[in-house]
mmCIF file of C-alpha atoms and ligand atoms in Angstrom:
data_model
loop_
_atom_site.group_PDB
_atom_site.id
_atom_site.type_symbol
_atom_site.label_atom_id
_atom_site.label_comp_id
_atom_site.label_asym_id
_atom_site.label_seq_id
_atom_site.Cartn_x
_atom_site.Cartn_y
_atom_site.Cartn_z
ATOM 1 C CA UNK A 898 31.823 -2.132 -16.775
ATOM 2 C CA UNK A 899 28.750 -2.163 -19.206
ATOM 3 C CA UNK A 900 25.698 -0.903 -17.912
ATOM 4 C CA UNK A 901 22.718 -3.703 -17.657
ATOM 5 C CA UNK A 902 20.559 -1.742 -16.565
ATOM 6 C CA UNK A 903 18.913 -0.166 -19.741
ATOM 7 C CA UNK A 904 18.426 -3.603 -21.351
ATOM 8 C CA UNK A 905 17.163 -5.412 -17.795
ATOM 9 C CA UNK A 906 14.320 -2.822 -17.544
ATOM 10 C CA UNK A 907 13.303 -3.068 -21.096
ATOM 11 C CA UNK A 908 12.864 -6.937 -20.285
ATOM 12 C CA UNK A 909 11.562 -6.346 -16.958
ATOM 13 C CA UNK A 910 8.782 -3.438 -18.099
ATOM 14 C CA UNK A 911 7.570 -5.586 -21.304
ATOM 15 C CA UNK A 912 7.119 -8.645 -19.465
ATOM 16 C CA UNK A 913 5.122 -7.051 -16.649
ATOM 17 C CA UNK A 914 3.315 -5.228 -19.141
ATOM 18 C CA UNK A 915 2.399 -8.427 -20.944
ATOM 19 C CA UNK A 916 1.326 -10.418 -17.586
ATOM 20 C CA UNK A 917 -0.480 -7.551 -16.422
ATOM 21 C CA UNK A 918 -2.602 -7.280 -19.744
ATOM 22 C CA UNK A 919 -3.249 -10.561 -19.678
ATOM 23 C CA UNK A 920 -4.301 -11.126 -15.849
ATOM 24 C CA UNK A 921 -7.593 -12.592 -15.272
ATOM 25 C CA UNK A 922 -7.402 -11.219 -11.886
ATOM 26 C CA UNK A 923 -6.658 -7.531 -12.931
ATOM 27 C CA UNK A 924 -9.699 -8.049 -15.692
ATOM 28 C CA UNK A 925 -11.956 -8.973 -12.786
ATOM 29 C CA UNK A 926 -10.555 -6.013 -10.491
ATOM 30 C CA UNK A 927 -11.577 -3.860 -13.443
ATOM 31 C CA UNK A 928 -15.003 -5.419 -14.207
ATOM 32 C CA UNK A 929 -16.253 -4.585 -10.775
ATOM 33 C CA UNK A 930 -15.398 -0.884 -10.812
ATOM 34 C CA UNK A 931 -16.823 -1.051 -14.124
ATOM 35 C CA UNK A 932 -20.207 -2.467 -13.090
ATOM 36 C CA UNK A 933 -19.977 0.400 -9.941
ATOM 37 C CA UNK A 934 -19.580 -2.842 -7.467
ATOM 38 C CA UNK A 935 -15.728 -2.451 -6.580
ATOM 39 C CA UNK A 936 -14.667 -2.268 -2.780
ATOM 40 C CA UNK A 937 -11.679 -2.365 -1.429
ATOM 41 C CA UNK A 938 -11.370 -5.798 -1.184
ATOM 42 C CA UNK A 939 -11.135 -5.751 -5.426
ATOM 43 C CA UNK A 940 -8.641 -2.694 -4.771
ATOM 44 C CA UNK A 941 -6.376 -5.546 -2.703
ATOM 45 C CA UNK A 942 -6.650 -8.198 -4.958
ATOM 46 C CA UNK A 943 -5.771 -5.722 -7.403
ATOM 47 C CA UNK A 944 -2.336 -4.650 -5.599
ATOM 48 C CA UNK A 945 -1.435 -8.307 -4.782
ATOM 49 C CA UNK A 946 -1.593 -9.468 -8.123
ATOM 50 C CA UNK A 947 0.264 -6.358 -9.389
ATOM 51 C CA UNK A 948 2.694 -7.087 -6.852
ATOM 52 C CA UNK A 949 3.183 -10.591 -7.214
ATOM 53 C CA UNK A 950 3.193 -10.008 -11.200
ATOM 54 C CA UNK A 951 6.262 -7.527 -10.406
ATOM 55 C CA UNK A 952 7.952 -9.844 -7.953
ATOM 56 C CA UNK A 953 7.795 -12.951 -10.423
ATOM 57 C CA UNK A 954 9.169 -10.727 -13.238
ATOM 58 C CA UNK A 955 12.350 -9.117 -11.180
ATOM 59 C CA UNK A 956 12.957 -12.886 -9.812
ATOM 60 C CA UNK A 957 12.944 -14.134 -13.347
ATOM 61 C CA UNK A 958 15.263 -11.340 -14.679
ATOM 62 C CA UNK A 959 17.283 -10.301 -11.841
ATOM 63 C CA UNK A 960 19.604 -13.622 -11.134
ATOM 64 C CA UNK A 961 23.425 -13.365 -9.561
ATOM 65 C CA UNK A 962 24.393 -14.077 -13.223
ATOM 66 C CA UNK A 963 23.286 -11.336 -14.740
ATOM 67 C CA UNK A 964 24.358 -8.529 -12.541
ATOM 68 C CA UNK A 965 28.634 -7.338 -12.048
ATOM 69 C CA UNK A 966 30.382 -9.833 -9.595
ATOM 70 C CA UNK A 967 26.860 -11.197 -8.489
ATOM 71 C CA UNK A 968 26.362 -8.117 -6.643
ATOM 72 C CA UNK A 969 23.127 -5.999 -6.624
ATOM 73 C CA UNK A 970 24.846 -2.564 -6.732
ATOM 74 C CA UNK A 971 23.495 0.603 -5.209
ATOM 75 C CA UNK A 972 22.914 2.140 -8.385
ATOM 76 C CA UNK A 973 21.443 -0.810 -10.135
ATOM 77 C CA UNK A 974 19.143 -1.505 -7.662
ATOM 78 C CA UNK A 975 18.102 2.343 -7.143
ATOM 79 C CA UNK A 976 16.802 2.706 -10.969
ATOM 80 C CA UNK A 977 15.240 -0.511 -10.939
ATOM 81 C CA UNK A 978 13.244 -0.496 -7.858
ATOM 82 C CA UNK A 979 12.584 3.171 -7.993
ATOM 83 C CA UNK A 980 11.218 3.346 -11.859
ATOM 84 C CA UNK A 981 9.041 -0.268 -11.408
ATOM 85 C CA UNK A 982 7.790 0.532 -7.898
ATOM 86 C CA UNK A 983 6.833 3.731 -9.142
ATOM 87 C CA UNK A 984 4.892 2.586 -11.813
ATOM 88 C CA UNK A 985 2.975 0.046 -9.195
ATOM 89 C CA UNK A 986 2.001 2.922 -7.378
ATOM 90 C CA UNK A 987 0.367 4.715 -10.702
ATOM 91 C CA UNK A 988 -1.308 1.691 -11.304
ATOM 92 C CA UNK A 989 -2.686 0.889 -7.600
ATOM 93 C CA UNK A 990 -3.314 4.280 -6.212
ATOM 94 C CA UNK A 991 -5.044 5.003 -9.419
ATOM 95 C CA UNK A 992 -7.427 2.337 -9.359
ATOM 96 C CA UNK A 993 -7.505 2.788 -5.492
ATOM 97 C CA UNK A 994 -8.643 6.369 -6.043
ATOM 98 C CA UNK A 995 -11.727 5.631 -8.868
ATOM 99 C CA UNK A 996 -13.062 2.484 -6.321
ATOM 100 C CA UNK A 997 -12.598 5.468 -3.707
ATOM 101 C CA UNK A 998 -14.856 7.660 -6.241
ATOM 102 C CA UNK A 999 -17.291 5.415 -6.770
ATOM 103 C CA UNK A 1000 -17.660 4.659 -2.890
ATOM 104 C CA UNK A 1001 -18.205 8.478 -2.495
ATOM 105 C CA UNK A 1002 -20.572 8.861 -4.837
ATOM 106 C CA UNK A 1003 -22.531 5.959 -3.639
ATOM 107 C CA UNK A 1004 -22.696 7.190 -0.199
ATOM 108 C CA UNK A 1005 -23.707 10.512 -1.555
ATOM 109 C CA UNK A 1006 -20.084 12.416 -0.549
ATOM 110 C CA UNK A 1007 -19.296 15.103 -2.900
ATOM 111 C CA UNK A 1008 -15.898 14.765 -1.728
ATOM 112 C CA UNK A 1009 -13.023 14.484 -4.296
ATOM 113 C CA UNK A 1010 -10.902 11.198 -3.994
ATOM 114 C CA UNK A 1011 -7.040 11.828 -2.376
ATOM 115 C CA UNK A 1012 -4.206 10.290 -4.172
ATOM 116 C CA UNK A 1013 -1.533 9.456 -1.611
ATOM 117 C CA UNK A 1014 2.208 10.370 -2.312
ATOM 118 C CA UNK A 1015 4.737 7.648 -3.163
ATOM 119 C CA UNK A 1016 6.218 5.997 -0.626
ATOM 120 C CA UNK A 1017 10.249 7.035 -1.071
ATOM 121 C CA UNK A 1018 11.709 6.186 2.435
ATOM 122 C CA UNK A 1019 10.030 2.610 2.109
ATOM 123 C CA UNK A 1020 11.911 2.447 -1.502
ATOM 124 C CA UNK A 1021 15.123 3.969 -0.190
ATOM 125 C CA UNK A 1022 15.256 1.323 2.536
ATOM 126 C CA UNK A 1023 14.624 -1.374 0.332
ATOM 127 C CA UNK A 1024 17.478 -0.426 -1.852
ATOM 128 C CA UNK A 1025 19.349 0.023 0.733
ATOM 129 C CA UNK A 1026 19.057 -3.404 2.325
ATOM 130 C CA UNK A 1027 19.524 -4.660 -1.465
ATOM 131 C CA UNK A 1028 22.684 -3.069 -2.136
ATOM 132 C CA UNK A 1029 24.439 -3.500 1.117
ATOM 133 C CA UNK A 1030 24.158 -7.335 1.140
ATOM 134 C CA UNK A 1031 27.324 -9.498 1.137
ATOM 135 C CA UNK A 1032 25.861 -11.611 -1.881
ATOM 136 C CA UNK A 1033 22.690 -11.048 -3.926
ATOM 137 C CA UNK A 1034 21.991 -14.738 -3.178
ATOM 138 C CA UNK A 1035 21.728 -13.269 0.548
ATOM 139 C CA UNK A 1036 19.111 -10.195 -0.392
ATOM 140 C CA UNK A 1037 16.842 -12.085 -3.507
ATOM 141 C CA UNK A 1038 14.155 -12.659 -0.971
ATOM 142 C CA UNK A 1039 13.697 -8.683 -0.860
ATOM 143 C CA UNK A 1040 12.421 -8.513 -4.394
ATOM 144 C CA UNK A 1041 10.235 -11.319 -3.327
ATOM 145 C CA UNK A 1042 7.390 -10.938 -0.549
ATOM 146 C CA UNK A 1043 8.616 -7.131 0.221
ATOM 147 C CA UNK A 1044 7.486 -6.249 -3.258
ATOM 148 C CA UNK A 1045 3.819 -7.550 -2.729
ATOM 149 C CA UNK A 1046 3.868 -5.917 1.089
ATOM 150 C CA UNK A 1047 5.106 -2.790 -0.753
ATOM 151 C CA UNK A 1048 2.105 -2.968 -3.218
ATOM 152 C CA UNK A 1049 -0.384 -3.411 -0.465
ATOM 153 C CA UNK A 1050 0.563 -0.458 1.628
ATOM 154 C CA UNK A 1051 -0.303 1.445 -1.085
ATOM 155 C CA UNK A 1052 -4.217 0.586 -1.019
ATOM 156 C CA UNK A 1053 -3.618 1.487 2.993
ATOM 157 C CA UNK A 1054 -1.807 4.746 2.344
ATOM 158 C CA UNK A 1055 -4.962 5.536 -0.454
ATOM 159 C CA UNK A 1056 -7.590 4.416 2.547
ATOM 160 C CA UNK A 1057 -5.273 6.488 4.990
ATOM 161 C CA UNK A 1058 -5.485 9.828 3.101
ATOM 162 C CA UNK A 1059 -9.195 9.511 2.460
ATOM 163 C CA UNK A 1060 -10.323 8.804 5.841
ATOM 164 C CA UNK A 1061 -8.319 11.488 7.186
ATOM 165 C CA UNK A 1062 -9.846 13.798 4.797
ATOM 166 C CA UNK A 1063 -13.222 12.225 5.477
ATOM 167 C CA UNK A 1064 -12.737 12.828 9.327
ATOM 168 C CA UNK A 1065 -11.535 16.041 8.914
ATOM 169 C CA UNK A 1066 -14.921 16.979 6.983
ATOM 170 C CA UNK A 1067 -16.721 15.931 9.938
ATOM 171 C CA UNK A 1068 -17.713 12.650 9.091
ATOM 172 C CA UNK A 1069 -17.354 9.625 11.179
ATOM 173 C CA UNK A 1070 -15.776 6.952 9.227
ATOM 174 C CA UNK A 1071 -15.204 3.439 10.205
ATOM 175 C CA UNK A 1072 -12.408 0.775 9.248
ATOM 176 C CA UNK A 1073 -12.484 -2.676 9.069
ATOM 177 C CA UNK A 1074 -9.502 -4.632 9.279
ATOM 178 C CA UNK A 1075 -10.013 -8.593 8.133
ATOM 179 C CA UNK A 1076 -8.037 -11.528 8.330
ATOM 180 C CA UNK A 1077 -6.931 -13.770 5.419
ATOM 181 C CA UNK A 1078 -5.097 -17.243 4.963
ATOM 182 C CA UNK A 1079 -2.896 -18.035 8.110
ATOM 183 C CA UNK A 1080 -3.231 -15.496 10.587
ATOM 184 C CA UNK A 1081 -0.940 -15.344 13.425
ATOM 185 C CA UNK A 1082 -2.220 -14.297 17.113
ATOM 186 C CA UNK A 1083 -0.785 -10.543 16.074
ATOM 187 C CA UNK A 1084 -3.100 -10.553 13.064
ATOM 188 C CA UNK A 1085 -5.717 -12.120 15.287
ATOM 189 C CA UNK A 1086 -5.645 -9.453 17.671
ATOM 190 C CA UNK A 1087 -5.929 -6.481 14.997
ATOM 191 C CA UNK A 1088 -8.859 -7.789 13.199
ATOM 192 C CA UNK A 1089 -12.061 -5.980 13.870
ATOM 193 C CA UNK A 1090 -14.400 -3.007 13.120
ATOM 194 C CA UNK A 1091 -13.321 0.386 14.900
ATOM 195 C CA UNK A 1092 -14.009 3.801 14.425
ATOM 196 C CA UNK A 1093 -11.630 6.000 13.080
ATOM 197 C CA UNK A 1094 -10.596 7.997 16.339
ATOM 198 C CA UNK A 1095 -10.171 4.045 18.182
ATOM 199 C CA UNK A 1096 -8.417 2.558 15.462
ATOM 200 C CA UNK A 1097 -5.045 1.021 16.969
ATOM 201 C CA UNK A 1098 -2.083 2.561 15.375
ATOM 202 C CA UNK A 1099 -1.056 -0.766 13.812
ATOM 203 C CA UNK A 1100 -4.177 -1.180 11.965
ATOM 204 C CA UNK A 1101 -2.402 -0.618 8.599
ATOM 205 C CA UNK A 1102 0.655 -2.649 9.864
ATOM 206 C CA UNK A 1103 1.924 -6.081 7.983
ATOM 207 C CA UNK A 1104 4.382 -8.709 8.714
ATOM 208 C CA UNK A 1105 6.363 -10.522 5.951
ATOM 209 C CA UNK A 1106 3.681 -12.564 4.157
ATOM 210 C CA UNK A 1107 0.652 -11.022 5.770
ATOM 211 C CA UNK A 1108 -2.406 -10.636 3.486
ATOM 212 C CA UNK A 1109 -4.641 -9.386 5.785
ATOM 213 C CA UNK A 1110 -7.101 -6.612 4.507
ATOM 214 C CA UNK A 1111 -7.914 -2.927 5.703
ATOM 215 C CA UNK A 1112 -11.092 -1.965 3.940
ATOM 216 C CA UNK A 1113 -12.942 1.425 4.235
ATOM 217 C CA UNK A 1114 -16.834 2.315 2.926
ATOM 218 C CA UNK A 1115 -18.162 6.178 3.945
ATOM 219 C CA UNK A 1116 -21.589 4.513 3.948
ATOM 220 C CA UNK A 1117 -20.690 3.056 7.482
ATOM 221 C CA UNK A 1118 -20.110 6.134 8.068
ATOM 222 C CA UNK A 1119 -22.237 8.741 10.206
ATOM 223 C CA UNK A 1120 -22.255 12.231 10.708
ATOM 224 C CA UNK A 1121 -21.406 14.031 13.912
ATOM 225 C CA UNK A 1122 -24.356 14.647 15.561
ATOM 226 C CA UNK A 1123 -23.618 18.142 17.492
ATOM 227 C CA UNK A 1124 -21.407 20.930 18.624
ATOM 228 C CA UNK A 1125 -20.302 19.005 21.659
ATOM 229 C CA UNK A 1126 -19.039 15.378 20.055
ATOM 230 C CA UNK A 1127 -17.336 17.473 17.216
ATOM 231 C CA UNK A 1128 -15.456 19.334 19.534
ATOM 232 C CA UNK A 1129 -14.030 16.089 21.213
ATOM 233 C CA UNK A 1130 -13.581 14.543 18.183
ATOM 234 C CA UNK A 1131 -11.364 17.196 17.336
ATOM 235 C CA UNK A 1132 -9.527 16.906 20.542
ATOM 236 C CA UNK A 1133 -9.216 13.073 19.733
ATOM 237 C CA UNK A 1134 -7.820 13.533 16.599
ATOM 238 C CA UNK A 1135 -5.098 16.400 17.852
ATOM 239 C CA UNK A 1136 -3.757 13.322 19.999
ATOM 240 C CA UNK A 1137 -3.995 11.016 17.498
ATOM 241 C CA UNK A 1138 -1.383 12.802 14.918
ATOM 242 C CA UNK A 1139 0.395 13.611 17.797
ATOM 243 C CA UNK A 1140 0.448 9.816 18.193
ATOM 244 C CA UNK A 1141 1.122 9.329 14.578
ATOM 245 C CA UNK A 1142 4.002 11.681 14.067
ATOM 246 C CA UNK A 1143 6.064 9.924 16.874
ATOM 247 C CA UNK A 1144 5.662 6.355 15.158
ATOM 248 C CA UNK A 1145 6.609 7.628 12.039
ATOM 249 C CA UNK A 1146 9.906 9.269 13.569
ATOM 250 C CA UNK A 1147 10.530 6.039 15.598
ATOM 251 C CA UNK A 1148 9.810 4.065 12.365
ATOM 252 C CA UNK A 1149 12.830 6.129 10.817
ATOM 253 C CA UNK A 1150 15.313 5.384 13.512
ATOM 254 C CA UNK A 1151 15.088 2.236 13.070
ATOM 255 C CA UNK A 1152 15.042 2.356 9.787
ATOM 256 C CA UNK A 1153 12.310 -0.033 9.030
ATOM 257 C CA UNK A 1154 11.357 -0.393 5.655
HETATM 258 ZN ZN1 ZN B 1356 -2.306 -10.850 8.720
#
């Protein structure tokens, strides 16, 4: 069987590069950073645009006709998604980390902005779902919204790692989740501004086609006042980390993507 992946990847990558290079939305986000006005809203817009371009390019290039037996085999899905989504991760987390650095500077925080790891588990889940479907027709939706959703989750990963870092450094950060588009009741319930330690566990979760945003600006935080509150915070934080660990385990059990 001929290996279709190299030629397929080449056309996906060149179309992706051309579309991102010419994107007015990406230029707008980059411009906001250049003029020191960028926030996580710009990062979110940037991520959605990158995700939409990739989903579109994947959808145009990968069809039942080009796939052997009209099926998405594991080794095809694995190579294509790992390469393209790693690039998404680099672009989006790179931009987000630059914006975080700007926000840190504006808040007079001399803290290095943190970069999250590539979420390999989530990509593996997507690859498995794609390659285990009976036909590509049944699975092609996975190359649409889940790609955009994944791209947005990179922004959340940057926020999460930086806000954890700030909380550990003794700051009192707050997070804001806002609704976007036609928000469902679940999203309406989650929207709001929370202190780090009181944020709901689902704050970063998104259902299909959800475009809600999570924002973080260290300027909105306050310094922890005294040793007593500091101790109380540390206890709350330990509990929070314990809860997050069990949630992650549960997620893995269900093989959720
Ligand atoms: Zn939503």
